[in-house]
Tab-separated table of C-alpha atoms in Angstrom:
chain	number	residue	atom	x	y	z
A	1	ASP	CA	92.880	-176.295	-127.083
A	2	GLY	CA	88.834	-178.001	-126.652
A	3	GLY	CA	86.392	-175.170	-126.839
A	4	ILE	CA	82.873	-173.658	-128.356
A	5	THR	CA	84.119	-170.911	-130.991
A	6	GLN	CA	80.676	-169.431	-131.975
A	7	SER	CA	80.748	-166.255	-135.203
A	8	PRO	CA	80.119	-163.639	-135.705
A	9	LYS	CA	80.994	-161.789	-132.936
A	10	TYR	CA	78.360	-159.344	-134.422
A	11	LEU	CA	75.847	-158.902	-136.452
A	12	PHE	CA	73.280	-157.056	-137.854
A	13	ARG	CA	70.018	-157.492	-139.218
A	14	LYS	CA	67.419	-156.337	-141.487
A	15	GLU	CA	63.883	-155.902	-141.166
A	16	GLY	CA	62.507	-158.835	-142.969
A	17	GLN	CA	65.757	-161.269	-143.734
A	18	ASN	CA	66.701	-164.691	-141.813
A	19	VAL	CA	70.171	-164.639	-140.461
A	20	THR	CA	72.209	-167.849	-139.692
A	21	LEU	CA	74.973	-168.063	-136.011
A	22	SER	CA	77.279	-170.543	-136.188
A	23	CYS	CA	78.415	-172.856	-132.997
A	24	GLU	CA	81.426	-175.399	-133.670
A	25	GLN	CA	82.425	-177.339	-130.422
A	26	ASN	CA	85.331	-179.679	-130.511
A	27	LEU	CA	84.841	-181.330	-126.591
A	28	ASN	CA	83.651	-184.617	-127.855
A	29	HIS	CA	79.983	-182.746	-125.445
A	30	ASP	CA	76.288	-184.600	-126.841
A	31	ALA	CA	74.719	-181.683	-125.334
A	32	MET	CA	74.242	-178.616	-127.040
A	33	TYR	CA	72.299	-174.736	-126.311
A	34	TRP	CA	71.584	-172.350	-127.511
A	35	TYR	CA	70.284	-169.331	-124.660
A	36	ARG	CA	69.883	-165.494	-125.444
A	37	GLN	CA	70.314	-162.631	-122.686
A	38	ASP	CA	68.791	-159.214	-123.353
A	39	PRO	CA	70.562	-156.975	-120.465
A	40	GLY	CA	69.574	-157.232	-116.909
A	41	GLN	CA	68.204	-161.080	-117.228
A	42	GLY	CA	69.078	-164.366	-116.705
A	43	LEU	CA	69.825	-166.707	-120.247
A	44	ARG	CA	66.646	-167.993	-121.679
A	45	LEU	CA	66.908	-170.937	-123.826
A	46	ILE	CA	66.047	-171.352	-127.011
A	47	TYR	CA	66.900	-174.382	-128.700
A	48	TYR	CA	69.197	-177.303	-126.847
A	49	SER	CA	70.225	-180.915	-128.564
A	50	GLN	CA	71.059	-183.503	-126.870
A	51	ILE	CA	71.825	-185.897	-129.112
A	52	VAL	CA	72.907	-185.390	-133.454
A	53	ASN	CA	70.139	-184.790	-135.679
A	54	ASP	CA	67.483	-184.586	-132.727
A	55	PHE	CA	66.983	-180.975	-131.328
A	56	GLN	CA	64.108	-179.705	-128.324
A	57	LYS	CA	62.825	-176.156	-127.962
A	58	GLY	CA	63.420	-174.333	-125.112
A	59	ASP	CA	61.138	-171.533	-123.393
A	60	ILE	CA	61.466	-169.108	-126.645
A	61	ALA	CA	61.624	-171.182	-129.339
A	62	GLU	CA	59.188	-169.506	-131.333
A	63	GLY	CA	61.066	-167.101	-134.455
A	64	TYR	CA	64.059	-169.335	-134.489
A	65	SER	CA	65.173	-172.929	-135.926
A	66	VAL	CA	67.743	-175.092	-135.330
A	67	SER	CA	70.048	-178.081	-136.897
A	68	ARG	CA	72.387	-180.570	-135.895
A	69	GLU	CA	73.501	-182.974	-138.727
A	70	LYS	CA	76.927	-182.979	-136.774
A	71	LYS	CA	77.463	-183.787	-133.059
A	72	GLU	CA	80.491	-180.643	-133.417
A	73	SER	CA	77.997	-177.843	-134.926
A	74	PHE	CA	74.828	-176.228	-133.594
A	75	PRO	CA	73.896	-173.101	-135.885
A	76	LEU	CA	70.666	-170.910	-135.206
A	77	THR	CA	68.506	-168.557	-137.609
A	78	VAL	CA	67.020	-166.651	-136.173
A	79	THR	CA	64.169	-166.043	-138.946
A	80	SER	CA	62.127	-162.878	-139.493
A	81	ALA	CA	58.936	-164.587	-137.681
A	82	GLN	CA	61.527	-163.107	-134.477
A	83	LYS	CA	59.950	-159.863	-134.028
A	84	ASN	CA	62.312	-158.273	-131.525
A	85	PRO	CA	66.073	-160.117	-132.033
A	86	THR	CA	68.270	-158.079	-130.695
A	87	ALA	CA	69.944	-159.633	-128.024
A	88	PHE	CA	73.589	-161.283	-126.930
A	89	TYR	CA	73.060	-165.178	-128.309
A	90	LEU	CA	75.203	-167.320	-126.565
A	91	CYS	CA	76.017	-171.165	-127.513
A	92	ALA	CA	76.450	-173.602	-124.826
A	93	SER	CA	78.003	-177.508	-124.784
A	94	LYS	CA	77.865	-179.553	-121.179
A	95	GLY	CA	80.258	-182.040	-120.250
A	96	ASP	CA	80.517	-181.641	-116.507
A	97	GLY	CA	79.447	-178.280	-116.569
A	98	TYR	CA	78.358	-175.705	-118.874
A	99	THR	CA	81.142	-174.032	-121.591
A	100	PHE	CA	79.906	-171.057	-123.583
A	101	GLY	CA	81.420	-169.679	-126.754
A	102	SER	CA	82.023	-165.959	-127.036
A	103	GLY	CA	78.890	-164.813	-128.328
A	104	THR	CA	76.958	-162.815	-130.725
A	105	ARG	CA	75.492	-159.911	-130.611
A	106	LEU	CA	72.868	-159.758	-132.778
A	107	THR	CA	71.432	-156.070	-133.658
A	108	VAL	CA	68.731	-155.051	-135.554
A	109	VAL	CA	68.689	-152.358	-138.273
B	1	ARG	CA	57.715	-166.707	-108.027
B	2	LYS	CA	60.864	-166.886	-110.295
B	3	GLU	CA	62.727	-170.604	-110.282
B	4	VAL	CA	65.785	-168.839	-109.704
B	5	GLU	CA	66.088	-165.652	-107.643
B	6	GLN	CA	68.980	-163.708	-107.359
B	7	ASP	CA	69.692	-160.128	-105.159
B	8	PRO	CA	70.352	-157.881	-108.666
B	9	GLY	CA	72.957	-155.069	-106.800
B	10	PRO	CA	74.816	-154.144	-108.124
B	11	PHE	CA	77.382	-154.684	-104.795
B	12	ASN	CA	79.651	-151.297	-104.482
B	13	VAL	CA	82.272	-152.699	-102.196
B	14	PRO	CA	86.461	-151.474	-101.718
B	15	GLU	CA	88.969	-153.527	-102.356
B	16	GLY	CA	89.687	-155.964	-99.542
B	17	ALA	CA	85.598	-156.516	-97.643
B	18	THR	CA	84.000	-159.281	-97.233
B	19	VAL	CA	80.748	-160.196	-100.009
B	20	ALA	CA	78.123	-162.658	-99.973
B	21	PHE	CA	75.740	-163.475	-102.083
B	22	ASN	CA	72.800	-165.086	-102.338
B	23	CYS	CA	69.950	-167.476	-104.876
B	24	THR	CA	67.699	-169.132	-103.639
B	25	TYR	CA	65.030	-171.728	-106.156
B	26	SER	CA	61.857	-173.336	-105.941
B	27	ASN	CA	62.344	-176.829	-107.228
B	28	SER	CA	63.155	-178.948	-104.119
B	29	ALA	CA	63.981	-181.950	-106.454
B	30	SER	CA	67.744	-179.259	-107.900
B	31	GLN	CA	70.769	-181.580	-107.831
B	32	SER	CA	73.281	-179.585	-109.400
B	33	PHE	CA	74.125	-176.043	-108.603
B	34	PHE	CA	76.773	-173.675	-110.170
B	35	TRP	CA	78.575	-170.136	-109.712
B	36	TYR	CA	79.246	-168.808	-113.171
B	37	ARG	CA	81.036	-165.188	-113.308
B	38	GLN	CA	80.469	-163.415	-116.558
B	39	ASP	CA	81.989	-159.934	-117.292
B	40	CYS	CA	80.735	-157.431	-119.359
B	41	ARG	CA	79.483	-157.896	-123.001
B	42	LYS	CA	81.680	-161.388	-122.231
B	43	GLU	CA	80.154	-165.230	-122.075
B	44	PRO	CA	79.665	-167.145	-119.034
B	45	LYS	CA	82.798	-169.182	-117.352
B	46	LEU	CA	82.395	-171.664	-114.648
B	47	LEU	CA	83.543	-169.967	-111.594
B	48	MET	CA	83.140	-172.813	-108.901
B	49	SER	CA	80.452	-175.698	-108.206
B	50	VAL	CA	78.528	-176.293	-105.074
B	51	TYR	CA	78.413	-179.212	-103.048
B	52	SER	CA	76.116	-180.004	-100.246
B	53	SER	CA	79.396	-179.995	-98.056
B	54	GLY	CA	80.035	-176.506	-99.119
B	55	ASN	CA	83.434	-175.940	-101.182
B	56	GLU	CA	86.608	-173.414	-100.808
B	57	ASP	CA	88.133	-172.447	-103.590
B	58	GLY	CA	90.543	-169.805	-102.695
B	59	ARG	CA	89.434	-166.732	-101.941
B	60	PHE	CA	86.223	-168.432	-102.434
B	61	THR	CA	83.357	-170.071	-100.712
B	62	ALA	CA	80.089	-171.664	-101.487
B	63	GLN	CA	77.406	-173.794	-99.891
B	64	LEU	CA	74.114	-175.256	-100.391
B	65	ASN	CA	71.560	-175.267	-97.878
B	66	ARG	CA	69.005	-177.818	-98.986
B	67	ALA	CA	66.341	-177.302	-96.405
B	68	SER	CA	65.789	-173.301	-96.875
B	69	GLN	CA	66.447	-173.652	-100.860
B	70	TYR	CA	69.554	-171.477	-101.617
B	71	ILE	CA	72.704	-171.807	-102.220
B	72	SER	CA	75.531	-168.798	-101.438
B	73	LEU	CA	78.482	-167.129	-102.382
B	74	LEU	CA	81.370	-165.516	-100.203
B	75	ILE	CA	84.204	-163.553	-101.598
B	76	ARG	CA	86.700	-162.865	-99.390
B	77	ASP	CA	89.311	-160.316	-99.845
B	78	SER	CA	87.954	-159.117	-102.478
B	79	LYS	CA	89.972	-157.788	-105.148
B	80	LEU	CA	89.470	-154.965	-108.391
B	81	SER	CA	89.605	-157.753	-110.644
B	82	ASP	CA	86.857	-159.115	-109.128
B	83	SER	CA	84.250	-157.177	-110.617
B	84	ALA	CA	82.060	-159.161	-112.811
B	85	THR	CA	78.543	-160.196	-112.325
B	86	TYR	CA	77.681	-163.944	-110.622
B	87	LEU	CA	75.018	-166.322	-112.071
B	88	CYS	CA	73.425	-169.036	-110.248
B	89	VAL	CA	72.707	-172.149	-112.253
B	90	VAL	CA	70.459	-174.720	-111.231
B	91	ILE	CA	69.628	-178.256	-112.216
B	92	SER	CA	66.696	-180.121	-112.302
B	93	GLY	CA	66.432	-183.719	-112.948
B	94	GLY	CA	67.567	-184.326	-116.480
B	95	PHE	CA	68.749	-181.317	-118.805
B	96	LYS	CA	66.465	-178.634	-116.961
B	97	THR	CA	68.856	-175.862	-116.155
B	98	ILE	CA	68.129	-172.215	-114.825
B	99	PHE	CA	70.197	-169.597	-114.709
B	100	GLY	CA	69.823	-166.901	-112.590
B	101	ALA	CA	69.781	-163.469	-113.260
B	102	GLY	CA	73.285	-162.604	-112.420
B	103	THR	CA	74.164	-159.848	-109.452
B	104	ARG	CA	76.796	-157.692	-110.131
B	105	LEU	CA	79.280	-156.750	-108.003
B	106	PHE	CA	82.040	-153.524	-108.253
B	107	VAL	CA	84.992	-153.433	-106.255
B	108	LYS	CA	86.537	-150.227	-105.955
B	109	ALA	CA	89.886	-148.796	-104.822
């Protein structure tokens, strides 16, 4: 079955550490997105990519980086510059509508 | 003013009740509208698209009012399993997508 796979499901980051969240899709969608969700808030766009080797900053890109070397993959790196990274991170791809991965819950320890 | 606003709720209703959610948007050029359902600690999943003529899927009815710039979701004969957060999604030209913060629904026996 087609879908989006995010890993890991839970991730713990130490202060000053970079971590990478994986997102893989087999839906053959060109467009992929990373969102951040905080309790009681809507999804906020971090980065998006409309095509391989191209990506754009979203509303809250500071402290994050992405790459899009393959159509299927859109990993997100949370760098040490992101001062408040604890959140629920959702990867999505867009065909007729948005399909989301199951999310990664990142916690700073 | 937020680009997309929803009543944060929560809505607490008994089984069998009819419940309505509204979502207002500020960009009159918005083109596509959706309702998503998000269960606790899970990813959002598409519930239904919203068309100008209104559309129905079983117990769920979605409507769009372009003049007043809002969309609505009506759930009839609510079930315990309808308990979730309901997100409205508004897409303007191109890839500008705004997610509402969501309205939490609790259906009680």
